[in-house]
């Protein structure tokens, strides 16, 4: 992840939801917000509902007019590399790269320039989504604020795509969220976990 100096707005993940329509079918909804941090790697189930609110506090605005700034890139740029991973056998017709070398911390790109790569065992894990042993659900382990919770307020979750992709007739879904979610959407680095409710 490469970001400009003024970029705010986390990647959000609803780990148990597949579409916007799913947000209307559950009483309590898990949400993880992961702020944009230079060099951060975020791994999650690709079928989970996810996105980036822009502006960062979009869910709490009464109305939106115009488009947010996107230039100059050194201030407003956001460059993301996406890639797929899987456990066990690879999907059909997907060739596997041969593993070679000793796992050095530097690799080369197509222009033979040295680039820094941290080994996985050196990563700092901010949170994890772990499968429960008793069922197929997943539990979220991330920082939250159970002490002195703030009052709830309405959040308007914007959905992308056409109605078929959204799985919902409207372009937004209203949910009840702790007011501290607004602060988490503007947070510079802290990963947060929330439970949203139906209004």
XYZ file of C-alpha atoms in Angstrom:
199
model
C 0.000 0.000 0.000
C 1.353 3.397 -1.003
C -0.549 6.460 0.163
C -0.367 10.247 -0.006
C 0.281 12.383 3.048
C -3.369 13.512 3.375
C -5.076 10.183 2.694
C -7.567 8.989 5.308
C -10.212 6.312 5.100
C -9.653 2.694 6.064
C -10.360 -0.485 4.203
C -13.468 -1.843 5.888
C -14.352 -5.534 5.981
C -17.673 -7.098 6.986
C -16.197 -10.596 7.477
C -19.494 -12.516 7.549
C -21.309 -10.561 4.814
C -21.140 -11.301 1.098
C -23.233 -8.410 -0.256
C -24.951 -5.230 0.831
C -28.216 -7.116 1.056
C -26.730 -9.338 3.767
C -26.409 -6.258 5.983
C -30.210 -6.141 6.278
C -30.611 -9.807 7.255
C -28.613 -10.015 10.474
C -29.317 -8.502 13.885
C -25.656 -7.849 14.753
C -22.949 -7.310 12.165
C -19.175 -7.549 12.630
C -17.078 -4.776 11.098
C -13.292 -4.364 11.023
C -11.689 -1.069 9.957
C -8.049 -1.096 8.809
C -6.549 2.386 8.261
C -4.362 3.093 5.257
C -0.732 2.780 6.382
C 2.223 2.861 4.021
C 3.404 -0.704 3.395
C 0.528 -2.367 5.288
C -0.631 -5.795 4.130
C -4.268 -6.763 4.678
C -5.384 -10.354 4.094
C -9.040 -11.407 4.204
C -11.558 -13.678 2.515
C -12.098 -12.074 -0.889
C -15.821 -12.838 -0.937
C -16.385 -10.737 2.205
C -18.075 -7.364 1.711
C -15.342 -4.720 1.757
C -14.445 -1.289 0.435
C -13.025 2.141 1.259
C -15.284 5.066 2.279
C -14.288 8.317 0.597
C -14.331 10.809 2.159
C -13.415 8.852 5.281
C -16.517 9.972 7.235
C -18.865 9.299 4.305
C -21.108 6.998 6.375
C -21.975 9.863 8.748
C -22.567 12.678 6.234
C -26.157 13.826 5.721
C -25.489 14.384 2.018
C -22.556 14.227 -0.417
C -21.864 16.742 -3.164
C -19.113 16.640 -5.766
C -16.031 14.422 -5.700
C -13.196 14.332 -3.154
C -9.762 15.655 -4.097
C -7.423 13.234 -5.867
C -4.481 15.419 -6.915
C -1.626 15.902 -6.400
C -0.840 12.183 -5.903
C 1.811 12.861 -3.253
C -1.024 14.206 -1.068
C -4.102 12.275 -2.217
C -2.791 9.222 -4.084
C -3.700 5.710 -2.977
C -1.951 2.823 -4.736
C -2.918 -0.732 -3.806
C -1.646 -4.099 -5.029
C -4.214 -6.909 -4.917
C -3.336 -10.583 -5.100
C -5.058 -13.889 -4.420
C -3.869 -16.587 -2.040
C -5.389 -19.946 -1.212
C -4.868 -22.861 1.128
C -4.225 -26.338 -0.270
C -4.653 -27.087 -3.953
C -4.563 -24.211 -6.425
C -7.595 -23.488 -8.651
C -7.583 -25.208 -12.035
C -5.458 -23.679 -14.787
C -3.513 -21.462 -12.359
C 0.234 -22.151 -12.738
C 2.370 -22.162 -9.598
C 5.663 -20.280 -9.454
C 8.650 -22.312 -8.408
C 9.953 -21.402 -4.954
C 13.651 -20.604 -5.120
C 16.325 -18.807 -3.135
C 16.941 -18.626 0.609
C 14.170 -16.162 1.480
C 16.413 -13.111 1.545
C 14.812 -9.842 2.558
C 15.519 -8.226 -0.794
C 14.132 -9.170 -4.160
C 14.336 -7.498 -7.547
C 11.570 -6.100 -9.686
C 11.364 -6.176 -13.473
C 13.879 -3.340 -13.713
C 16.380 -5.226 -11.498
C 16.119 -2.622 -8.724
C 16.490 -3.925 -5.185
C 13.280 -3.668 -3.147
C 12.781 -4.426 0.534
C 10.591 -7.407 1.435
C 9.891 -8.407 5.037
C 9.649 -12.112 5.767
C 6.273 -13.242 7.071
C 7.607 -14.243 10.499
C 8.777 -10.620 10.939
C 5.289 -9.164 10.397
C 3.399 -7.487 13.227
C -0.135 -8.890 13.233
C -2.689 -6.182 14.037
C -5.630 -8.569 14.274
C -6.787 -11.960 13.058
C -10.004 -13.557 11.884
C -9.910 -17.067 13.270
C -12.261 -19.957 12.557
C -14.045 -21.299 15.631
C -13.439 -24.950 16.380
C -17.128 -25.677 16.882
C -18.602 -24.284 13.686
C -17.880 -22.605 10.377
C -18.300 -19.069 11.698
C -15.349 -16.783 12.253
C -14.591 -14.650 15.265
C -12.959 -11.247 15.016
C -10.018 -10.409 17.231
C -9.182 -6.711 16.947
C -8.944 -3.704 19.196
C -12.266 -2.326 20.387
C -13.407 -0.092 23.207
C -15.674 -2.101 25.535
C -15.067 0.309 28.437
C -16.969 3.595 28.507
C -18.780 3.006 25.204
C -20.115 6.067 23.438
C -23.787 6.398 22.480
C -25.022 4.940 19.217
C -25.680 6.914 16.051
C -26.917 6.059 12.581
C -24.417 5.115 9.893
C -25.323 5.034 6.212
C -23.257 2.327 4.490
C -22.777 3.116 0.799
C -22.832 0.138 -1.581
C -21.063 -0.208 -4.920
C -22.295 -1.623 -8.205
C -25.708 -2.225 -9.684
C -28.647 -3.723 -7.828
C -27.677 -7.283 -8.705
C -24.139 -6.818 -7.379
C -25.350 -5.008 -4.261
C -28.012 -7.605 -3.489
C -30.114 -4.678 -2.343
C -32.492 -2.314 -4.119
C -31.143 0.850 -2.496
C -27.621 2.244 -2.789
C -27.268 2.567 0.981
C -28.046 0.542 4.116
C -28.703 2.275 7.430
C -27.219 0.638 10.528
C -26.764 1.650 14.161
C -23.140 2.085 15.214
C -21.218 3.357 18.210
C -20.279 6.998 17.715
C -16.601 6.039 18.097
C -16.816 4.420 14.643
C -16.669 7.935 13.193
C -13.291 8.417 14.903
C -12.055 4.995 13.762
C -12.768 5.927 10.135
C -10.364 8.867 10.537
C -7.755 6.982 12.595
C -4.195 7.114 11.208
C -3.158 3.523 12.028
C -5.197 1.719 14.714
C -7.218 -1.309 13.557
C -10.673 -1.400 15.175
C -13.505 -3.871 15.536
C -17.181 -2.923 15.916
C -20.543 -4.629 16.104
C -23.253 -2.786 14.183
C -26.973 -3.269 14.774
C -30.166 -2.825 12.813
C -31.697 0.668 13.405
